[in-house]
GROMACS .gro file of C-alpha atoms in nm:
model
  328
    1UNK     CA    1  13.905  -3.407   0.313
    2UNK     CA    2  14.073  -3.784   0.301
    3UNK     CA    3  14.253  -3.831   0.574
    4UNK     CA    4  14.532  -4.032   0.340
    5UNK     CA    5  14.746  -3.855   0.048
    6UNK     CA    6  14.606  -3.949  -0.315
    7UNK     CA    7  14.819  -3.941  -0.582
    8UNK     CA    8  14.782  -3.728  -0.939
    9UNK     CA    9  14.689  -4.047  -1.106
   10UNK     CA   10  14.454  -4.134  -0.845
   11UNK     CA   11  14.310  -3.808  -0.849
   12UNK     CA   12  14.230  -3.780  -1.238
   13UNK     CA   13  14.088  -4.129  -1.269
   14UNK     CA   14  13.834  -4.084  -0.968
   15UNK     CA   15  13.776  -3.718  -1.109
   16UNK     CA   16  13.709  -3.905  -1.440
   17UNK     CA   17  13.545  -4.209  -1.345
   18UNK     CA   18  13.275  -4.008  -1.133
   19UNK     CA   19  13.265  -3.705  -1.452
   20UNK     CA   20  13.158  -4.049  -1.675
   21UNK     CA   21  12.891  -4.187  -1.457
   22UNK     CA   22  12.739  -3.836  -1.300
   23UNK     CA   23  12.691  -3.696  -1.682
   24UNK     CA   24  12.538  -4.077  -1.857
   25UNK     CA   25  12.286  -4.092  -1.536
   26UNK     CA   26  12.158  -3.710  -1.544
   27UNK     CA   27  12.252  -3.565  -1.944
   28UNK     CA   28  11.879  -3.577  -2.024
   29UNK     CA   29  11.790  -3.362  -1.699
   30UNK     CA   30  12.049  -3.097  -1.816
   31UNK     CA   31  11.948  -3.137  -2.176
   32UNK     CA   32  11.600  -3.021  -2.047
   33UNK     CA   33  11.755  -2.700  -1.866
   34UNK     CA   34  11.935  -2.597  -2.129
   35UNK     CA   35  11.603  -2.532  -2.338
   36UNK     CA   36  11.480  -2.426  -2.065
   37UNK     CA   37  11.703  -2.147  -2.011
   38UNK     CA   38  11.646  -2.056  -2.376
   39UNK     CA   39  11.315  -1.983  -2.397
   40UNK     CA   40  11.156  -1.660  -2.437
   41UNK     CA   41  10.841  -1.554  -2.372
   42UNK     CA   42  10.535  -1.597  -2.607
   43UNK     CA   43  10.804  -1.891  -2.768
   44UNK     CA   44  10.758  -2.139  -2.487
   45UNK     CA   45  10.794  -2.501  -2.656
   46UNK     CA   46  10.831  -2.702  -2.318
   47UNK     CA   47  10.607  -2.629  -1.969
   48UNK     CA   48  10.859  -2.794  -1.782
   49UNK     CA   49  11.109  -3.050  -1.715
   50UNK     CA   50  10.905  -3.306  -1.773
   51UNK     CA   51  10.741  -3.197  -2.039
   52UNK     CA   52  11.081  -3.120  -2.209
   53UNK     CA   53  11.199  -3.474  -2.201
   54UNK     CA   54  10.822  -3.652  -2.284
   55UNK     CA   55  10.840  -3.382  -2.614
   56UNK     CA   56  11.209  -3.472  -2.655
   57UNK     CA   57  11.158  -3.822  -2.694
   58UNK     CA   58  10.839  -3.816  -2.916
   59UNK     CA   59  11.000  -3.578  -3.158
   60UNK     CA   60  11.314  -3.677  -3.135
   61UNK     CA   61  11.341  -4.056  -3.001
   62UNK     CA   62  11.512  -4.174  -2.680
   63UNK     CA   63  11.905  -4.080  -2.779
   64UNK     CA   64  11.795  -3.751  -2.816
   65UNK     CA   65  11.762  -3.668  -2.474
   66UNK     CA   66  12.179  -3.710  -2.507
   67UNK     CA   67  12.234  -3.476  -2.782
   68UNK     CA   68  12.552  -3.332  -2.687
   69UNK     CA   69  12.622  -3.630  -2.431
   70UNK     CA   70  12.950  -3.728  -2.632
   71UNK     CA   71  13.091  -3.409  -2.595
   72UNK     CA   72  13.042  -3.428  -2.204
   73UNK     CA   73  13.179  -3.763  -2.188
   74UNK     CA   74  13.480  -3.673  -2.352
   75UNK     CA   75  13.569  -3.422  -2.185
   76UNK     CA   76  13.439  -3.415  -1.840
   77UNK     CA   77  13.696  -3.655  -1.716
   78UNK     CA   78  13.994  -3.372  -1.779
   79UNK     CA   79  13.724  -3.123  -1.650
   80UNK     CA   80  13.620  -3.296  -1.283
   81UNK     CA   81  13.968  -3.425  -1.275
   82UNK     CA   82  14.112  -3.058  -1.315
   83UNK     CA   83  13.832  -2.948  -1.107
   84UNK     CA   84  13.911  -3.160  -0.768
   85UNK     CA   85  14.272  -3.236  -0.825
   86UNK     CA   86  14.352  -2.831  -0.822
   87UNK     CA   87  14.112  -2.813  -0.506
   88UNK     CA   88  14.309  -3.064  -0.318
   89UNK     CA   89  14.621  -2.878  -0.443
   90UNK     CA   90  14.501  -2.584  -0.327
   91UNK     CA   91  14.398  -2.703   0.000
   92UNK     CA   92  14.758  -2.870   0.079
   93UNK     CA   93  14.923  -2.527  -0.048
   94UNK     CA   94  14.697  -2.292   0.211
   95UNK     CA   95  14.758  -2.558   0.500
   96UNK     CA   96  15.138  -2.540   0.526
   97UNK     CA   97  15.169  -2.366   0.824
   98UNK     CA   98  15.031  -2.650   1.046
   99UNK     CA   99  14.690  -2.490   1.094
  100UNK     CA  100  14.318  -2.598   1.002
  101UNK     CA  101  14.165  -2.420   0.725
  102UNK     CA  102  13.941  -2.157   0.788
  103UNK     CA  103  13.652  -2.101   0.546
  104UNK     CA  104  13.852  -1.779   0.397
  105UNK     CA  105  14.115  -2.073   0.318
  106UNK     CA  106  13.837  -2.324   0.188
  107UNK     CA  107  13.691  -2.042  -0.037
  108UNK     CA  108  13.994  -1.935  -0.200
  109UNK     CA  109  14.120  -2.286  -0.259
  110UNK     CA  110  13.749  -2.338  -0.446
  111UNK     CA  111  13.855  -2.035  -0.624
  112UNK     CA  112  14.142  -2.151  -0.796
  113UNK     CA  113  13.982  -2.493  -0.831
  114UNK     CA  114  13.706  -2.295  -1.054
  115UNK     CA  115  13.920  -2.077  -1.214
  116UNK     CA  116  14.156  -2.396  -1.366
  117UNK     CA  117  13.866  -2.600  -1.478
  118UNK     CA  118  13.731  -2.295  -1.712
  119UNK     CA  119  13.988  -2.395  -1.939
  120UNK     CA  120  13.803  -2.743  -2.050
  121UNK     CA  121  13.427  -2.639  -1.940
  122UNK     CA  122  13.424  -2.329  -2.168
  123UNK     CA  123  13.485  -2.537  -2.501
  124UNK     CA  124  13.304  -2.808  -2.331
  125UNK     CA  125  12.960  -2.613  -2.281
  126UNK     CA  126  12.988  -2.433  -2.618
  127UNK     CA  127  13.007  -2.700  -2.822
  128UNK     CA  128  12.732  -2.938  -2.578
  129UNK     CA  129  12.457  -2.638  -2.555
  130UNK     CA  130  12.457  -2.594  -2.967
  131UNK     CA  131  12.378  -2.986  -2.992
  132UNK     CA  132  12.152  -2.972  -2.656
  133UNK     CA  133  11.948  -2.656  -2.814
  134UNK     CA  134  11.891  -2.832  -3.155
  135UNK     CA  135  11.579  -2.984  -3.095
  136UNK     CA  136  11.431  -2.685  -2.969
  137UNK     CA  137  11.509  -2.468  -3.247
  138UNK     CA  138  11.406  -2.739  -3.492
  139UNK     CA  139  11.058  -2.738  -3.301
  140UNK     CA  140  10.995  -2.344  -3.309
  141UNK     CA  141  11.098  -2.382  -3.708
  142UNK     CA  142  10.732  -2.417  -3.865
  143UNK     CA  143  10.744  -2.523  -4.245
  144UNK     CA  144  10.675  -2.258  -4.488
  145UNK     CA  145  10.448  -2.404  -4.748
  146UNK     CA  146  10.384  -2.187  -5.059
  147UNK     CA  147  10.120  -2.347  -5.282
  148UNK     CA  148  10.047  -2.222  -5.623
  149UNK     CA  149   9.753  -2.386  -5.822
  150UNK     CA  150   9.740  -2.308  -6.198
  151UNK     CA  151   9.497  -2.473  -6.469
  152UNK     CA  152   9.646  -2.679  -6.763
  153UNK     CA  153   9.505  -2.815  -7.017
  154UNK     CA  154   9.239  -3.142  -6.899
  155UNK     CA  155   9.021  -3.092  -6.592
  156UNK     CA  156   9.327  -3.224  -6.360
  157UNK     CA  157   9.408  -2.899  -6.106
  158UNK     CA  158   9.827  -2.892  -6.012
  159UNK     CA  159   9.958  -2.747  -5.741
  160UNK     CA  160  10.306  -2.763  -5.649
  161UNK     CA  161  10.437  -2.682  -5.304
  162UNK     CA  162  10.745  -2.538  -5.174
  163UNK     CA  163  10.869  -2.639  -4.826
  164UNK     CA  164  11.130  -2.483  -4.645
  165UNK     CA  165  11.397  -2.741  -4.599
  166UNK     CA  166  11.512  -2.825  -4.239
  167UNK     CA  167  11.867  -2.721  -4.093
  168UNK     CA  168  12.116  -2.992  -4.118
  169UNK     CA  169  12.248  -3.152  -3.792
  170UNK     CA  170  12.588  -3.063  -3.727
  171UNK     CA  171  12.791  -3.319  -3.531
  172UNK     CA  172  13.038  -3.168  -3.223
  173UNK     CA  173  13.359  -3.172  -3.464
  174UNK     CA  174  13.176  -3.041  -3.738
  175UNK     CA  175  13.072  -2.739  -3.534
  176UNK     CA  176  13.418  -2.718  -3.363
  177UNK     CA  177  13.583  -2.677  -3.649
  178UNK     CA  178  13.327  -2.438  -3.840
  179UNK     CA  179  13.407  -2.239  -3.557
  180UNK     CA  180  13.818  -2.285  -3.539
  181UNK     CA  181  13.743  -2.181  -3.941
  182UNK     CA  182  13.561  -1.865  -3.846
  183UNK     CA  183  13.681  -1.754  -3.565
  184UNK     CA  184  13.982  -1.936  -3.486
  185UNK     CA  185  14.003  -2.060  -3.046
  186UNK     CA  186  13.819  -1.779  -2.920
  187UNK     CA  187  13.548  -1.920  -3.123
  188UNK     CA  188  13.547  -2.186  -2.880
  189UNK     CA  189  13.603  -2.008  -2.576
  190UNK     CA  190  13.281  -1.741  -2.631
  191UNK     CA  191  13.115  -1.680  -2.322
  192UNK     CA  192  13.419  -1.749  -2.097
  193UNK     CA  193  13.378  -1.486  -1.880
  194UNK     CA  194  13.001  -1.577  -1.820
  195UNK     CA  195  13.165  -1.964  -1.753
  196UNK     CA  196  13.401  -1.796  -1.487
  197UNK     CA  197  13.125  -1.559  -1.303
  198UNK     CA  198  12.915  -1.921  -1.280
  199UNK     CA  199  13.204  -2.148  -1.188
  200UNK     CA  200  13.429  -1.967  -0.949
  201UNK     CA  201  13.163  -1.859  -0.729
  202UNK     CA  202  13.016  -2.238  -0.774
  203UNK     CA  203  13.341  -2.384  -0.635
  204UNK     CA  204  13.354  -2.099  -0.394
  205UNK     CA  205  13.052  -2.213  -0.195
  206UNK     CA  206  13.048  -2.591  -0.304
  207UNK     CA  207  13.380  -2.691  -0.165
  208UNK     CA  208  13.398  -2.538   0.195
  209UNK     CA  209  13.014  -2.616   0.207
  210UNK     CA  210  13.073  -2.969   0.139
  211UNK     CA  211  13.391  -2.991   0.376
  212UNK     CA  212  13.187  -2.875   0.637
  213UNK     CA  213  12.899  -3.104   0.595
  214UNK     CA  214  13.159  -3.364   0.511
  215UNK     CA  215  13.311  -3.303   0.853
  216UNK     CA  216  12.967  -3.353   1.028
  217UNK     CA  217  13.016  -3.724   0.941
  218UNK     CA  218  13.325  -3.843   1.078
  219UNK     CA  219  13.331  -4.067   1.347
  220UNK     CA  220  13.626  -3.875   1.516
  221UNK     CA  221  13.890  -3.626   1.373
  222UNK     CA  222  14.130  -3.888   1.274
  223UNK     CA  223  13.814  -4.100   1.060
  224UNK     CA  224  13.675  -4.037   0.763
  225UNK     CA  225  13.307  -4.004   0.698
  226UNK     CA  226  13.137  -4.312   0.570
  227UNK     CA  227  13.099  -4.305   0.162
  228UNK     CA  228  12.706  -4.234   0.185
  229UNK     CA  229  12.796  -3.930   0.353
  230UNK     CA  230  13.054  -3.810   0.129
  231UNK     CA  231  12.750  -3.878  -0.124
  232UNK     CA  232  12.490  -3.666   0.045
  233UNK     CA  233  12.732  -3.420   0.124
  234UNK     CA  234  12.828  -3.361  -0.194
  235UNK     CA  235  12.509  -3.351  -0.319
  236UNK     CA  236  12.338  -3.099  -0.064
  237UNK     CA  237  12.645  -2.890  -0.099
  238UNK     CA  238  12.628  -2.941  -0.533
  239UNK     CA  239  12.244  -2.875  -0.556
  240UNK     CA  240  12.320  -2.539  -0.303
  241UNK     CA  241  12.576  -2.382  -0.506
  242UNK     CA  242  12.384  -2.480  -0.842
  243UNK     CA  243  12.053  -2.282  -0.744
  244UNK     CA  244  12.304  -2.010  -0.613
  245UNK     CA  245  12.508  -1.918  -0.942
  246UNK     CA  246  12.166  -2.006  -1.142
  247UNK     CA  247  12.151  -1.672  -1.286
  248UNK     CA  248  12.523  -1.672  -1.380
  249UNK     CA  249  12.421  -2.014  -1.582
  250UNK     CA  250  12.124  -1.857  -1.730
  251UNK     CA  251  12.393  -1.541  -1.871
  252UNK     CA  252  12.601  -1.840  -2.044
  253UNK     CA  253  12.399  -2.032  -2.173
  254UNK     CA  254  12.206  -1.750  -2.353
  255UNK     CA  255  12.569  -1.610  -2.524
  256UNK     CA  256  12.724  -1.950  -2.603
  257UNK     CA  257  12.360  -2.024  -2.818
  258UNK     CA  258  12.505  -1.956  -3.167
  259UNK     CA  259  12.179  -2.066  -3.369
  260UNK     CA  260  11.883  -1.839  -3.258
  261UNK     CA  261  11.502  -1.869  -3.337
  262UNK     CA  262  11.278  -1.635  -3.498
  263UNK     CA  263  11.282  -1.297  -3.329
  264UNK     CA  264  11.515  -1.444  -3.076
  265UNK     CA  265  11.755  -1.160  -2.911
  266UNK     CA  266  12.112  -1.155  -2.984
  267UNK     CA  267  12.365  -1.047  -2.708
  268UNK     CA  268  12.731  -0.821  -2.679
  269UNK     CA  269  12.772  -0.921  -2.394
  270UNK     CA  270  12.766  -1.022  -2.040
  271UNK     CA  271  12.592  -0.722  -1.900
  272UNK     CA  272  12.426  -0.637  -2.245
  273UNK     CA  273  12.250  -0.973  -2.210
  274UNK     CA  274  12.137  -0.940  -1.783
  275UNK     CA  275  12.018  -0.597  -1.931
  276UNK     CA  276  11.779  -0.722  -2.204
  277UNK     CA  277  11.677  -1.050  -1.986
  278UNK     CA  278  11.603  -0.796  -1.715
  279UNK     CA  279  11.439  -0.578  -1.916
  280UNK     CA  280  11.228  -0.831  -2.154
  281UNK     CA  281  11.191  -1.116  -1.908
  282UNK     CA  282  11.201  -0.988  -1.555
  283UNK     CA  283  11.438  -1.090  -1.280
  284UNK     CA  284  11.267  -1.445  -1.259
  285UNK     CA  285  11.396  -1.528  -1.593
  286UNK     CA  286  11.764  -1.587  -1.420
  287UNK     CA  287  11.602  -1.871  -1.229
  288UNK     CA  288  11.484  -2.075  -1.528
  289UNK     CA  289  11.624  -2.448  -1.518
  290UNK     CA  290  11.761  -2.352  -1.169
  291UNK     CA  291  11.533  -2.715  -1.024
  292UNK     CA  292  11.681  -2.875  -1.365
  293UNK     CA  293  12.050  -2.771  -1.222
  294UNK     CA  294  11.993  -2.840  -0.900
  295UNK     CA  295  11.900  -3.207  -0.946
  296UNK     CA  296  12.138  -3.313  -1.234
  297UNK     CA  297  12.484  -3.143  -1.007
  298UNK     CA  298  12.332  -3.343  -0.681
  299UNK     CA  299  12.388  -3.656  -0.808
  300UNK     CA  300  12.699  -3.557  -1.008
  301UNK     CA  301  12.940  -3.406  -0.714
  302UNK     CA  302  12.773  -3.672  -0.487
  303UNK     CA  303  12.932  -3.941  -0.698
  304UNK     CA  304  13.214  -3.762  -0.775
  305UNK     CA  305  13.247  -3.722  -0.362
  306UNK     CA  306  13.203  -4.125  -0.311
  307UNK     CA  307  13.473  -4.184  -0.598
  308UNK     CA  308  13.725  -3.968  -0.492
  309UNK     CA  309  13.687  -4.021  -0.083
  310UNK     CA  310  13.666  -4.422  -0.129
  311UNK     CA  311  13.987  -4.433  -0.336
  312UNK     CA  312  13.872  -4.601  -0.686
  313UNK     CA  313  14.196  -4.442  -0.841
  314UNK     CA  314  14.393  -4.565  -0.559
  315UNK     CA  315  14.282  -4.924  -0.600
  316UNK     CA  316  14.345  -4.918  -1.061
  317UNK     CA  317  14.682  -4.702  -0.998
  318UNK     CA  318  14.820  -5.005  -0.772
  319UNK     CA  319  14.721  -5.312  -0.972
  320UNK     CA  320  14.787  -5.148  -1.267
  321UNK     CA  321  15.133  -5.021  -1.442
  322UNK     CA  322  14.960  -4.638  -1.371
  323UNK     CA  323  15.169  -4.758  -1.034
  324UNK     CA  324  15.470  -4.643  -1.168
  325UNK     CA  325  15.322  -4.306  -1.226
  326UNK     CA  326  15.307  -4.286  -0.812
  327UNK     CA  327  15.570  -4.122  -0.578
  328UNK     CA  328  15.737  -4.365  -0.334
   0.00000   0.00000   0.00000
């Protein structure tokens, strides 16, 4: 880690500014592996990635590849800010006694790093995957036309048709509060325990992974590792953990989809939903979108990394009144 204390401020606006830029560079990517991950067989709309977006953006236009985007942006600065800020924390806590920290140390410090930021990703994802999924539903929905044809009087034939009127778009706060109606906060927080078996384990193997690599790249033990290895550490160690807790992302996103195609299966549960997917889909379903993941958290932790190890927050807390907000 940074060789030179960082304050709380510091810490949330690096955690935010690299949240901001990570999600408006690679939303589309994880647009596409959401729908992904919600396909079913014999209901594929998109071949791939690519296909996803090139689809998204002749149906839908360019902004919607970043349905859902606002959501992100508003809240993944508390999210990434929670997400290192309680890693450090953790880190400083375990390394009291004088001594390094072993990997046991590392893991459980990721651990409680994971298990803080649940409280903003949960609502976050919930609310991001029912915009993000919109377009695919909207593309399985085929019109139902009913024509009836009569004769009337004259040798004009009229028909009139009946078509099946398209869902209308619900905005984030119109869904948030639809659910806060229904179900009241646990509305918000469905699938939490799917979001905790994906991000504890991520942070788990991301952070010690990416102190180690990090580590690789100093100079000597008293230097810090040049920024564009703080990048590429923190993306090799990102994209690693992403492919790694794949399935568990594959489990949440299937049970925080509220809106469900024709035929589509409904889930209980965490294991009632591995269960079907196992038995429906086979074991490589839990892999779907895993390339998707992988290249959309790369870039994300790797600029997160770069923000937080250069010392962006530093530099706006002391030429700005956030200053004050700084210990002595």
């Amino acid at each position: 880690m940074s060789q030179q204390p960082i304050s709380l401020p510091a810490k949330l606006i690096n955690g935010g500014i690299a949240g901001i830029v990570g999600v408006t560079c690679v939303f589309p990517i994880d647009l596409a592996k959401t729908r992904l991950q919600n396909q079913r067989p014999g209901q594929q709309v998109y071949k791939s990635m690519v296909d996803c977006l090139v689809k998204t953006v002749r149906s839908e236009g360019y902004f919607g590849m970043y349905r859902g985007a606002a959501v992100n942006l508003t809240l993944v600065t508390p999210e990434k800010a929670i997400k290192l800020a309680a890693n450090d924390f953790f880190r400083q806590q375990l390394s009291k006694d004088g001594k390094g920290l072993t990997v046991l140390k590392e893991m459980l410090a990721g651990c409680g790093a994971g298990m803080c930021q649940v409280v903003i990703t949960t609502p976050m994802e919930m609310l991001k995957i029912q915009l993000q999924d919109a377009g695919r539903l909207a593309a399985q929905r085929k019109p139902v036309v009913v024509c009836s044809s009569k004769l009337v009087s004259g040798p004009m034939l009229s028909r009139s048709y009946n078509v099946a009127a398209a869902p209308t778009a619900l905005s984030a706060t119109q869904i948030a509060r639809k659910l806060l109606h229904t179900q009241g906060i646990q509305g918000l927080y469905r699938g939490l325990g799917a979001t905790i078996m994906r991000d504890v384990p991520f942070s788990v193997i991301y952070f010690p992974l990416f102190a180690n690599l990090n580590r690789l790249g100093k100079p000597s033990p008293e230097q810090s590792a040049p920024f564009y290895w703080a990048f590429v550490s923190g993306g090799l160690a990102g994209s690693a953990a992403a492919v790694a807790v794949n399935p568990c992302d594959v489990v949440k996103t299937r049970l925080q989809s509220m809106s469900k195609a024709t035929n589509e299966e409904t889930y209980s549960g965490v294991m009632d939903c591995i269960r079907k997917i196992l038995r429906k889909e086979g074991a490589s379903a839990f892999l779907k979108g895993a390339g998707c993941r992988a290249l959309v958290i790369a870039p994300l932790f790797g600029i997160a990394q770069v923000m937080y190890f250069v010392g962006v927050g530093e530099y706006i807390v002391e030429n700005s009144p956030l200053r004050l907000l700084s210990p002595p």
